[in-house]
mmCIF file of C-alpha atoms (C1' of nucleotides) in Angstrom:
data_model
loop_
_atom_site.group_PDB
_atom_site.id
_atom_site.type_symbol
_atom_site.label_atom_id
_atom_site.label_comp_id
_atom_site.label_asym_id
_atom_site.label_seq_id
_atom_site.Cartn_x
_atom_site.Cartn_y
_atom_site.Cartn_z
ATOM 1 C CA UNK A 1 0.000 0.000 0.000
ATOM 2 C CA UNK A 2 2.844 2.115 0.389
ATOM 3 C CA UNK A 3 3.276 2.483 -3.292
ATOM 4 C CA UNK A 4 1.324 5.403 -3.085
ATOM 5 C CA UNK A 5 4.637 7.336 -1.719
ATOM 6 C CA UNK A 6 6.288 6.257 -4.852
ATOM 7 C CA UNK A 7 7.598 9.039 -7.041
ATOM 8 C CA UNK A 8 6.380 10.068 -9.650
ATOM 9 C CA UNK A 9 9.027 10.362 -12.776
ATOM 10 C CA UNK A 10 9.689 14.109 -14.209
ATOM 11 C CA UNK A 11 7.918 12.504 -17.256
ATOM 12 C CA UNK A 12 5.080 12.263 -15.587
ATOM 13 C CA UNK A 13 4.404 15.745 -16.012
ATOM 14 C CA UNK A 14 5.803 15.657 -19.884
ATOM 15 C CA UNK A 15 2.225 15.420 -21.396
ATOM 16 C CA UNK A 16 -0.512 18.016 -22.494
ATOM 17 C CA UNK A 17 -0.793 20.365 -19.714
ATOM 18 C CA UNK A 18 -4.640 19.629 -18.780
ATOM 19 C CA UNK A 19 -4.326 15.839 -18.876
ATOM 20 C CA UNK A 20 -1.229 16.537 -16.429
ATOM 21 C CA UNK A 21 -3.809 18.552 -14.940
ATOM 22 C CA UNK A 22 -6.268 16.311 -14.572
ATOM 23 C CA UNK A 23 -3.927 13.564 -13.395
ATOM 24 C CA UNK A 24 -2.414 15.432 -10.428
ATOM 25 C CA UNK A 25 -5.616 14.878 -8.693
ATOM 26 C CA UNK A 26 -5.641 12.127 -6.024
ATOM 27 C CA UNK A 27 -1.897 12.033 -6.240
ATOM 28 C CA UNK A 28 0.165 13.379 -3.480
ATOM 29 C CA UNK A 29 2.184 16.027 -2.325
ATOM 30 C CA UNK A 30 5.506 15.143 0.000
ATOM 31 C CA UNK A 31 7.478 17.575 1.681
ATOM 32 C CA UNK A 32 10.201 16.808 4.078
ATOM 33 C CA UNK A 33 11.389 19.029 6.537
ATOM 34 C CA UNK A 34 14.755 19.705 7.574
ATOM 35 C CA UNK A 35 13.858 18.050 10.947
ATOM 36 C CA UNK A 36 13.191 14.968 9.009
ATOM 37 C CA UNK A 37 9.339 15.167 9.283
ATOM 38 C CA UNK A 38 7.434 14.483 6.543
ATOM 39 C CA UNK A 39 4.749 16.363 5.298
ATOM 40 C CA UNK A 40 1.732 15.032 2.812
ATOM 41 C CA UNK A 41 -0.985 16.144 1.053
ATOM 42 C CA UNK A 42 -3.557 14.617 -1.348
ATOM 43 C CA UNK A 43 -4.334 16.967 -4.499
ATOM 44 C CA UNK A 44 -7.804 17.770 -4.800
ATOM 45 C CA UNK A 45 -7.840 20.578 -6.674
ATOM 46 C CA UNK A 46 -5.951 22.291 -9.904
ATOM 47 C CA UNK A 47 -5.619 24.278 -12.516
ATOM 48 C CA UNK A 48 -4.263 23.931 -16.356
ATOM 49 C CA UNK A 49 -2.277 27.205 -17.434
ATOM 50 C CA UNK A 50 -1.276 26.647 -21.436
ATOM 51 C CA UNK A 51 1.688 28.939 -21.686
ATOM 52 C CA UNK A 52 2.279 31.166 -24.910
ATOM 53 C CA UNK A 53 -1.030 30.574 -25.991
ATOM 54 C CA UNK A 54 -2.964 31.214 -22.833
ATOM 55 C CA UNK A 55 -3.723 34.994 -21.781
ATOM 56 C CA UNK A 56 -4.062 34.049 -18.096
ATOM 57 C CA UNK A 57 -0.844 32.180 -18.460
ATOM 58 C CA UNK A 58 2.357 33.764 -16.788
ATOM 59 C CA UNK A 59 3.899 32.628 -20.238
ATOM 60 C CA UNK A 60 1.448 33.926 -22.809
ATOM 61 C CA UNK A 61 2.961 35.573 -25.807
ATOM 62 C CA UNK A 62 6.009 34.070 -24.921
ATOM 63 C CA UNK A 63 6.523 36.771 -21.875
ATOM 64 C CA UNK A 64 9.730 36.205 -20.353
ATOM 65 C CA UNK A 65 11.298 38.022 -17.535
ATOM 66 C CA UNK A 66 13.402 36.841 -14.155
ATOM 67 C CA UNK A 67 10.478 35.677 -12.383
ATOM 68 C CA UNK A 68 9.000 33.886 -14.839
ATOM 69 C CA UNK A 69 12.424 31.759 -16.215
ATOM 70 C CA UNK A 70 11.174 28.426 -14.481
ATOM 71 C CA UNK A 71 8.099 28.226 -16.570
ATOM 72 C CA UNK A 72 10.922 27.352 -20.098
ATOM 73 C CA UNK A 73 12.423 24.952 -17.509
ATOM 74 C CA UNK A 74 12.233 20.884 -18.428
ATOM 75 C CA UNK A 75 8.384 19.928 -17.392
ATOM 76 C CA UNK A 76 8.127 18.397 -13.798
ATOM 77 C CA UNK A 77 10.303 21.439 -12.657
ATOM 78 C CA UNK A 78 8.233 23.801 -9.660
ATOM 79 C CA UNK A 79 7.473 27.303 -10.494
ATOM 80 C CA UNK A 80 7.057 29.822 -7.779
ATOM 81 C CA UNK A 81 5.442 32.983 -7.742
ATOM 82 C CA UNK A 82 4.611 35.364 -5.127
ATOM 83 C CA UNK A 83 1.536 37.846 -5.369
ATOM 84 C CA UNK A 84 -0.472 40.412 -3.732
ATOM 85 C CA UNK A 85 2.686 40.845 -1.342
ATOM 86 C CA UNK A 86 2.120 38.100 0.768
ATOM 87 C CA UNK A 87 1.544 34.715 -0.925
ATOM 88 C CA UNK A 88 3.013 32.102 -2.666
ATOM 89 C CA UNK A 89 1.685 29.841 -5.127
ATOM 90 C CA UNK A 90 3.177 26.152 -6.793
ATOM 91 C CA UNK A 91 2.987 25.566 -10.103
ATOM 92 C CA UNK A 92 4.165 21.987 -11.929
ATOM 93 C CA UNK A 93 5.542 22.902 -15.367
ATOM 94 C CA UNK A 94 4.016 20.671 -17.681
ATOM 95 C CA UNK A 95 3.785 20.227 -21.586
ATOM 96 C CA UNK A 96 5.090 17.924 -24.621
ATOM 97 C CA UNK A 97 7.972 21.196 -24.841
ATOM 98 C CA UNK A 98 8.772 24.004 -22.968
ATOM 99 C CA UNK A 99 5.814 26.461 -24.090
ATOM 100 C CA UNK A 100 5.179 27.561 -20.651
ATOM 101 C CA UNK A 101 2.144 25.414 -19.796
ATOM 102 C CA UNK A 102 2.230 24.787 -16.131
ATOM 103 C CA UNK A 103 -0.387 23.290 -13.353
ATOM 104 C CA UNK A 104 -1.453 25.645 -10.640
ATOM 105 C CA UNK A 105 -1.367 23.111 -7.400
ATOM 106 C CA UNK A 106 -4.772 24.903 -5.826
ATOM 107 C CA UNK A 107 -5.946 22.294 -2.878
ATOM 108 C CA UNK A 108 -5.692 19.714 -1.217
ATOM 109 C CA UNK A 109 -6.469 16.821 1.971
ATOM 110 C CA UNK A 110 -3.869 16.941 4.629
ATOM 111 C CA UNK A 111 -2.389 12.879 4.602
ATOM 112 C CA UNK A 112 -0.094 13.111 7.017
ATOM 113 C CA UNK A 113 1.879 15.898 9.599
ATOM 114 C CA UNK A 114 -1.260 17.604 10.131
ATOM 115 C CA UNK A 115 -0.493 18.698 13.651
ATOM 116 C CA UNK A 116 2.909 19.944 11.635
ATOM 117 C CA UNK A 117 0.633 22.104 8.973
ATOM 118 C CA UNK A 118 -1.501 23.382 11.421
ATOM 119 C CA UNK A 119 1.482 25.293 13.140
ATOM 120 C CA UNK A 120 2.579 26.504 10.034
ATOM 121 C CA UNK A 121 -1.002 28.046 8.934
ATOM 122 C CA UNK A 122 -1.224 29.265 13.026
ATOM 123 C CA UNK A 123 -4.430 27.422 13.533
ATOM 124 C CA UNK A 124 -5.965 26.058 16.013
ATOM 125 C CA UNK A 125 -6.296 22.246 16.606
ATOM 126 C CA UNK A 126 -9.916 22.585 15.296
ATOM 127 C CA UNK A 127 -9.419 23.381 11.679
ATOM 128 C CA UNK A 128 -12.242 22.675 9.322
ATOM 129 C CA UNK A 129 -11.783 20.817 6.181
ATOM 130 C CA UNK A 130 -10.154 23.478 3.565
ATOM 131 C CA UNK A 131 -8.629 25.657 6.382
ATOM 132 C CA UNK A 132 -5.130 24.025 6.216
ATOM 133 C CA UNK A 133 -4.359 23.768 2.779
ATOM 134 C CA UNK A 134 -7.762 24.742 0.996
ATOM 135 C CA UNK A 135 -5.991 27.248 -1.697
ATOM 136 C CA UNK A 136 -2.822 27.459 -3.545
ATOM 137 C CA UNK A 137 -1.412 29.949 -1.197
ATOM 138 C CA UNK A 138 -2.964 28.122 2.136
ATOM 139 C CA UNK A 139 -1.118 24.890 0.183
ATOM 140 C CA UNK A 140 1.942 27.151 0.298
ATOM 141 C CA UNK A 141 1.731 27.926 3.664
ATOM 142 C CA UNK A 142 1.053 24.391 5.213
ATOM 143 C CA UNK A 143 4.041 22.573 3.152
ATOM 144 C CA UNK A 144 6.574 25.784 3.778
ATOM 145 C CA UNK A 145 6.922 26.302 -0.021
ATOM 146 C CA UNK A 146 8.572 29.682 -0.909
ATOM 147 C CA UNK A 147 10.932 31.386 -3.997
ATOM 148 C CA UNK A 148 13.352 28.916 -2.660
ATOM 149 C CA UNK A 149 11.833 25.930 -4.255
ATOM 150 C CA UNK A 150 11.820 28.113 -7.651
ATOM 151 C CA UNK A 151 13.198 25.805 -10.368
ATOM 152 C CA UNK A 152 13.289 22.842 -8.237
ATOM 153 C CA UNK A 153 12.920 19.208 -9.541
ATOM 154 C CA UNK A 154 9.869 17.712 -8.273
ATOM 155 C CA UNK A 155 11.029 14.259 -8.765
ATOM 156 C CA UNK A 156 13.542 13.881 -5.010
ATOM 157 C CA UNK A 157 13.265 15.255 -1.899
ATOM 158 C CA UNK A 158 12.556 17.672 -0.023
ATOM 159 C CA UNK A 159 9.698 18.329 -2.247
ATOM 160 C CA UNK A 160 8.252 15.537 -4.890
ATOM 161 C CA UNK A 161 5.438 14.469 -6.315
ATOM 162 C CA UNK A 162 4.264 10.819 -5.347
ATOM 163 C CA UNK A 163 1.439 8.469 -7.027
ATOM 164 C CA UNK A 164 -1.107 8.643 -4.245
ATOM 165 C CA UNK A 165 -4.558 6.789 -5.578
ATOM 166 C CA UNK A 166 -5.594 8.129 -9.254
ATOM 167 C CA UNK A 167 -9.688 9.227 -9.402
ATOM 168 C CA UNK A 168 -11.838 8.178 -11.900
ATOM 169 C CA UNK A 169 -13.622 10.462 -14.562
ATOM 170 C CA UNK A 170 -16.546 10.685 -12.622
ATOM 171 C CA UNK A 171 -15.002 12.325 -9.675
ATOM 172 C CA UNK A 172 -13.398 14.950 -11.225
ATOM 173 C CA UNK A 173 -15.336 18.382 -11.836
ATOM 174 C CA UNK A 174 -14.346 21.222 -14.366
ATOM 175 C CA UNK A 175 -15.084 24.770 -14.216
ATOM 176 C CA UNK A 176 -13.468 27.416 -15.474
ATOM 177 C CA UNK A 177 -10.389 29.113 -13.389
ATOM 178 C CA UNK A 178 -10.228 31.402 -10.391
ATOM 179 C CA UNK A 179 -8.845 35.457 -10.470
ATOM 180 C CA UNK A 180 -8.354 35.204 -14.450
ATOM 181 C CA UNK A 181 -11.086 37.208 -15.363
ATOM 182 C CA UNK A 182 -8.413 40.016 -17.383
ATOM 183 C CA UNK A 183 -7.753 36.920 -19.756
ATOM 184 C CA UNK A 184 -10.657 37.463 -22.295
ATOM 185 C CA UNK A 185 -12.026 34.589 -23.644
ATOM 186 C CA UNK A 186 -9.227 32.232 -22.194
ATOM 187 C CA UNK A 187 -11.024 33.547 -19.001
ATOM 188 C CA UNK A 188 -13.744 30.777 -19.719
ATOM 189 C CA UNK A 189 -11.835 27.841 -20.976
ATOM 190 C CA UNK A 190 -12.713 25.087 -18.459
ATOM 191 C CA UNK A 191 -9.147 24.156 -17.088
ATOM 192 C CA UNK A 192 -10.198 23.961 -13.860
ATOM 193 C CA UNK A 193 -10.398 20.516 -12.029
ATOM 194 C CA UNK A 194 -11.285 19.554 -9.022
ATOM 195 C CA UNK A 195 -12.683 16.506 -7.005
ATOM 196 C CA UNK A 196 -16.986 16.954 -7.137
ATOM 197 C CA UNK A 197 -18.242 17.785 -4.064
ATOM 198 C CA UNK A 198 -14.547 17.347 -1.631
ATOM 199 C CA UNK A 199 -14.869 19.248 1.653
ATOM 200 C CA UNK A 200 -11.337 20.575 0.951
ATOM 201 C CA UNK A 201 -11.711 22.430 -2.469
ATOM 202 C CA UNK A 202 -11.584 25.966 -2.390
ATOM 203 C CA UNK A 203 -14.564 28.134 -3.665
ATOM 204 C CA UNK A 204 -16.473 29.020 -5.705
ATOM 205 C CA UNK A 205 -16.821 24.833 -6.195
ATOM 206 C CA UNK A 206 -17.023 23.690 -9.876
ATOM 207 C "C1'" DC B 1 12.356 55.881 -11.035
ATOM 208 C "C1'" DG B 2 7.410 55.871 -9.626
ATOM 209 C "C1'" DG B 3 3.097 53.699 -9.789
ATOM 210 C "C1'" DA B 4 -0.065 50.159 -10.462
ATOM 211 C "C1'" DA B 5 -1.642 45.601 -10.467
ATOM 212 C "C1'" DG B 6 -1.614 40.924 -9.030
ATOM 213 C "C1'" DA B 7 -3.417 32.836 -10.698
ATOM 214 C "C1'" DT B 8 -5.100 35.498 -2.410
ATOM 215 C "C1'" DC B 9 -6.881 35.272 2.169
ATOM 216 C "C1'" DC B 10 -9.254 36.833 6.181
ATOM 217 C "C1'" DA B 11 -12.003 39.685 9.103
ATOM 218 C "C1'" DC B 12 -15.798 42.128 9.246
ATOM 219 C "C1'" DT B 13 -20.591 43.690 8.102
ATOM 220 C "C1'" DG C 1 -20.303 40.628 -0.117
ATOM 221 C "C1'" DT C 2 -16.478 43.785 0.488
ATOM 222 C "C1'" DG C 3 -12.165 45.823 1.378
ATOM 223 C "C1'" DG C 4 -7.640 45.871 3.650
ATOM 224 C "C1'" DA C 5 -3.152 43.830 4.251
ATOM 225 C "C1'" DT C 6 1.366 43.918 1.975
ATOM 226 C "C1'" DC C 7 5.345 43.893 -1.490
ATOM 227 C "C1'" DT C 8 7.468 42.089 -5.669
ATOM 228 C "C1'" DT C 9 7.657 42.722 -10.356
ATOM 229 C "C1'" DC C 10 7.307 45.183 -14.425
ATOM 230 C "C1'" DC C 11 6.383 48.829 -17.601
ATOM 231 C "C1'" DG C 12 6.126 53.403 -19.110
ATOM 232 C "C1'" DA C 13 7.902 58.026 -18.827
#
DNA sequence: CGGAAGATCCACT
DNA sequence: GTGGATCTTCCGA
C-alpha cells in the first residue's frame, strides 16, 4: 500500500498540460522538513495554465522576464510565484515542450503531519476541512513552499510528487479558473479541475 | 524611477 | 459581499 509514496518520474508531467492537470488529482504532495518530518498532502484541486497561448498564463505571448524563467524549464520542474505581497503559489511545469504550460497546485487533503501544517497556517487544533491547505497559497503555507523551491525538480526530496490513488472520470469536476477574469475569452476555458463535491476544495466549487 | 496591479486570504458587516 | 493587508515585479515616462 505504500506504493502510493512512490515518485512520480519528471515525465510524468511531460504530457498536455490539462491531462497533467487532470492527473495530479488524487496524487500526493511530499514535503520533508529539515527536521526529518514528513509532510503530505492529497491533491484535490488544480488548474491547467497553457503557456504562450494562454492569456491568463504567466507565459502567454512568450513573456519572459526573471520571475517567470522556471516556466521554459524541463516539465516536472516547480514554479514559484509570489503575489499580492504576501503569498506564494506552486505551479508543476508541464507540456510535450517548454511552451510555458504549467499546473497551478490549488488544494488539497492533509495525509499526514497535520499537527505539523496546522502550526505553520497558526491554527488552532480545530481546523475545518479546507482551512489548512484549501488554496494554492494556504497549500503554500502548510508545506513551507517559498521562492526557494523556484526551479526545483519535483522528482527527489525535499519536495516531490508521489502516485497517491488516481480518481476516476466521474469524480473529477471542471469549471473554469479562479482570479483570471483580465484573460478574455481564455477567461472561460474550463481548465479547472477539481474533485466533485470534496470538503477541501476551495470556492467558488465547480 | 514611480506607480499600479496581481493565478489570495481573512475579518468584518 | 467587500475591502484591507502587503510587497514584488514590471512597464512606461
Amino acid at each position: 500500500m505504500d506504493d502510493a509514496r512512490q515518485i512520480l518520474p519528471l515525465t510524468f508531467s511531460a504530457r498536455p498540460v490539462q491531462e497533467v492537470a487532470r492527473d495530479l488529482l488524487g496524487r500526493y504532495l511530499v514535503r520533508e522538513l529539515a527536521d526529518g518530518t514528513s509532510l503530505i498532502v492529497r491533491l484535490v484541486e488544480t488548474e491547467a495554465y497553457l503557456g504562450i497561448s494562454d492569456r491568463a498564463s504567466h507565459a502567454f505571448d512568450g513573456h519572459r522576464t526573471d520571475r517567470v524563467q522556471s516556466l521554459y524549464l524541463a516539465a516536472g520542474h516547480a514554479y514559484v510565484y509570489f503575489v499580492y505581497g504576501m503569498h506564494f503559489c506552486l505551479n508543476v511545469v508541464a507540456g510535450v515542450t517548454p511552451e510555458g504550460g504549467a499546473v497551478l497546485l490549488r488544494a488539497a487533503e492533509p495525509v499526514e503531519g497535520i499537527e505539523q501544517m496546522t502550526v505553520h497556517r497558526s491554527l488552532q487544533r480545530s481546523a475545518k476541512p479546507g482551512d489548512i491547505a484549501g488554496g494554492p497559497a494556504k497549500l503554500c503555507a502548510a508545506l513551507q513552499v517559498d521562492r526557494e523551491f523556484d526551479g526545483a525538480q519535483l522528482d527527489r526530496a525535499p519536495l516531490y510528487l508521489a502516485c497517491g490513488h488516481p480518481v476516476a472520470d466521474g469524480e473529477v469536476a471542471r469549471g473554469r479558473r479562479i482570479g483570471v477574469e483580465y484573460a478574455g475569452e481564455a477567461a472561460g476555458w474550463p481548465l479547472r479541475f477539481a474533485l466533485r463535491g470534496h470538503q477541501h476544495v476551495s470556492r467558488p466549487r465547480p
